[in-house]
């Protein structure tokens, strides 16, 4: 059976125009909430697509429903694609460099740390990064602690990929922060 060109085109347009928001976020891992001792609530959500393909859904969780670098928050990413952990680390370093975070030596160090921490992900996997002001970042895979980076400069550089004023994805930043 041949599918008419216009039906195929209409289906593609509908697919690409699908809502650019994430589904309701599942609760954060209990271990994470115990370790951070923070009351976090969902603030904003986004569905990230690249070339029309769904890559991940992200939710920002913030204390008292307000985001600030001065209070704990969590970035919850649920993947829809298979991505190597090393590729996640490399892309993070590239984005840090693009935003002028750290110097070459620091970004190299941070890249090595992330490469050791970040697992390969596949559809349905969940990574959560928790920003702890003046302390650093805790990373979780589903309910398991992957590791802690005790470096507040790293924490701001890492989360600025999504939340910083110089992010390459301004519309994603606005959606995560719940801005109009």
Short mmCIF file of C-alpha atoms in Angstrom, two decimals:
data_model
loop_
_atom_site.label_atom_id
_atom_site.label_comp_id
_atom_site.label_asym_id
_atom_site.label_seq_id
_atom_site.Cartn_x
_atom_site.Cartn_y
_atom_site.Cartn_z
CA UNK A 1 0.00 0.00 0.00
CA UNK A 2 1.43 3.38 -1.00
CA UNK A 3 1.10 6.26 1.42
CA UNK A 4 0.23 9.50 -0.37
CA UNK A 5 2.96 12.14 -0.14
CA UNK A 6 0.66 14.73 1.46
CA UNK A 7 -0.42 12.29 4.19
CA UNK A 8 3.19 11.56 4.97
CA UNK A 9 4.03 15.29 4.99
CA UNK A 10 1.07 16.08 7.27
CA UNK A 11 2.15 13.33 9.69
CA UNK A 12 5.68 14.74 9.77
CA UNK A 13 4.41 18.26 10.45
CA UNK A 14 2.21 17.03 13.30
CA UNK A 15 5.17 15.08 14.75
CA UNK A 16 7.48 18.10 14.60
CA UNK A 17 4.83 20.41 16.03
CA UNK A 18 4.15 18.17 19.03
CA UNK A 19 4.10 20.04 22.33
CA UNK A 20 7.56 21.06 23.45
CA UNK A 21 6.92 20.33 27.11
CA UNK A 22 7.79 17.38 29.25
CA UNK A 23 5.30 15.04 30.85
CA UNK A 24 4.63 15.42 34.55
CA UNK A 25 7.82 14.66 36.40
CA UNK A 26 7.98 11.53 38.52
CA UNK A 27 8.93 12.14 42.17
CA UNK A 28 12.58 12.79 42.89
CA UNK A 29 14.60 9.89 44.33
CA UNK A 30 14.02 9.48 48.09
CA UNK A 31 17.76 9.07 48.73
CA UNK A 32 18.38 12.41 47.05
CA UNK A 33 15.80 14.19 49.19
CA UNK A 34 17.28 12.66 52.37
CA UNK A 35 20.83 13.67 51.49
CA UNK A 36 19.98 17.22 50.42
CA UNK A 37 17.37 17.83 53.13
CA UNK A 38 15.59 20.21 50.77
CA UNK A 39 11.89 20.64 50.06
CA UNK A 40 11.93 20.80 46.28
CA UNK A 41 8.90 21.30 44.04
CA UNK A 42 8.62 21.24 40.24
CA UNK A 43 9.19 24.67 38.71
CA UNK A 44 9.39 24.17 34.94
CA UNK A 45 9.55 21.47 32.29
CA UNK A 46 10.73 21.12 28.71
CA UNK A 47 10.98 18.49 26.00
CA UNK A 48 14.29 18.82 24.16
CA UNK A 49 14.36 17.88 20.49
CA UNK A 50 17.28 17.93 18.11
CA UNK A 51 16.52 17.86 14.37
CA UNK A 52 12.94 16.91 15.30
CA UNK A 53 13.97 13.89 17.37
CA UNK A 54 13.02 13.65 21.04
CA UNK A 55 16.26 13.55 23.05
CA UNK A 56 15.09 14.07 26.63
CA UNK A 57 12.53 15.59 28.97
CA UNK A 58 13.82 17.86 31.71
CA UNK A 59 12.27 19.23 34.87
CA UNK A 60 13.68 21.82 37.22
CA UNK A 61 12.89 21.33 40.90
CA UNK A 62 13.42 24.31 43.22
CA UNK A 63 12.96 25.18 46.87
CA UNK A 64 9.65 26.94 47.55
CA UNK A 65 8.95 27.04 43.81
CA UNK A 66 11.60 29.74 43.25
CA UNK A 67 14.93 29.17 41.52
CA UNK A 68 18.13 30.78 42.76
CA UNK A 69 21.81 29.94 42.71
CA UNK A 70 21.67 30.52 46.49
CA UNK A 71 19.24 27.67 47.25
CA UNK A 72 19.30 23.94 46.44
CA UNK A 73 17.70 22.83 43.18
CA UNK A 74 17.62 19.73 41.01
CA UNK A 75 17.68 19.23 37.26
CA UNK A 76 15.94 15.98 36.38
CA UNK A 77 16.61 14.61 32.88
CA UNK A 78 14.76 11.58 31.49
CA UNK A 79 16.34 10.34 28.28
CA UNK A 80 14.51 9.16 25.17
CA UNK A 81 17.64 8.08 23.27
CA UNK A 82 20.76 6.02 23.77
CA UNK A 83 23.75 8.24 24.51
CA UNK A 84 27.21 7.25 25.73
CA UNK A 85 28.27 8.70 29.08
CA UNK A 86 31.49 9.94 27.50
CA UNK A 87 29.44 11.84 24.89
CA UNK A 88 27.35 13.47 27.66
CA UNK A 89 30.55 14.54 29.41
CA UNK A 90 32.12 15.86 26.18
CA UNK A 91 29.01 17.86 25.23
CA UNK A 92 28.89 19.31 28.75
CA UNK A 93 32.52 20.46 28.46
CA UNK A 94 31.81 21.99 25.03
CA UNK A 95 28.86 23.93 26.44
CA UNK A 96 30.93 25.05 29.45
CA UNK A 97 33.60 26.32 27.06
CA UNK A 98 30.99 28.08 24.93
CA UNK A 99 29.73 29.92 28.03
CA UNK A 100 33.34 30.74 29.08
CA UNK A 101 33.07 28.75 32.32
CA UNK A 102 36.42 27.95 33.90
CA UNK A 103 39.69 27.79 32.03
CA UNK A 104 41.05 24.99 29.84
CA UNK A 105 42.64 23.15 32.78
CA UNK A 106 39.45 23.28 34.87
CA UNK A 107 37.25 22.16 31.97
CA UNK A 108 39.64 19.25 31.33
CA UNK A 109 39.44 18.26 35.01
CA UNK A 110 35.65 18.62 35.02
CA UNK A 111 35.37 16.57 31.83
CA UNK A 112 37.41 13.76 33.38
CA UNK A 113 35.18 13.80 36.48
CA UNK A 114 31.96 13.72 34.42
CA UNK A 115 33.29 10.96 32.17
CA UNK A 116 33.84 8.79 35.26
CA UNK A 117 30.43 9.67 36.76
CA UNK A 118 28.06 9.65 33.78
CA UNK A 119 26.80 6.23 32.71
CA UNK A 120 25.65 5.36 29.21
CA UNK A 121 21.94 6.16 29.03
CA UNK A 122 19.09 4.69 27.03
CA UNK A 123 15.41 5.40 26.54
CA UNK A 124 13.79 5.65 29.98
CA UNK A 125 16.97 6.33 31.96
CA UNK A 126 16.97 9.18 34.41
CA UNK A 127 19.85 11.34 35.60
CA UNK A 128 19.34 13.98 38.30
CA UNK A 129 21.87 16.65 39.18
CA UNK A 130 21.43 18.48 42.48
CA UNK A 131 23.00 21.90 43.05
CA UNK A 132 24.00 22.54 46.66
CA UNK A 133 25.06 26.18 47.09
CA UNK A 134 28.66 26.73 48.18
CA UNK A 135 29.21 22.95 48.15
CA UNK A 136 28.84 21.41 44.72
CA UNK A 137 26.76 18.84 42.90
CA UNK A 138 25.33 15.40 43.63
CA UNK A 139 24.51 13.19 40.63
CA UNK A 140 21.93 10.39 40.70
CA UNK A 141 20.94 7.67 38.25
CA UNK A 142 17.36 6.72 39.08
CA UNK A 143 17.62 6.10 42.87
CA UNK A 144 21.38 5.53 43.04
CA UNK A 145 23.99 8.14 43.95
CA UNK A 146 26.55 8.25 41.13
CA UNK A 147 28.89 10.64 42.89
CA UNK A 148 29.53 14.05 44.36
CA UNK A 149 31.57 16.90 42.87
CA UNK A 150 32.61 19.15 45.78
CA UNK A 151 33.30 22.21 43.66
CA UNK A 152 30.85 25.12 43.65
CA UNK A 153 32.47 26.57 40.50
CA UNK A 154 31.85 23.29 38.68
CA UNK A 155 28.24 23.28 39.91
CA UNK A 156 27.49 26.71 38.50
CA UNK A 157 29.32 25.94 35.24
CA UNK A 158 27.43 22.66 34.80
CA UNK A 159 23.94 23.96 35.54
CA UNK A 160 24.57 27.12 33.49
CA UNK A 161 24.41 24.86 30.44
CA UNK A 162 20.63 24.91 30.95
CA UNK A 163 20.00 27.78 33.37
CA UNK A 164 22.70 30.39 32.77
CA UNK A 165 22.10 33.67 31.01
CA UNK A 166 24.49 32.57 28.22
CA UNK A 167 22.92 29.17 27.54
CA UNK A 168 22.66 28.19 23.89
CA UNK A 169 19.04 27.15 24.51
CA UNK A 170 17.27 30.30 25.73
CA UNK A 171 13.75 28.94 25.16
CA UNK A 172 14.65 25.84 27.20
CA UNK A 173 15.95 28.06 30.01
CA UNK A 174 12.71 30.06 30.08
CA UNK A 175 10.57 26.92 30.21
CA UNK A 176 12.66 25.36 32.98
CA UNK A 177 12.54 28.55 35.02
CA UNK A 178 8.79 28.90 34.41
CA UNK A 179 9.24 32.26 32.67
CA UNK A 180 6.86 33.60 30.02
#
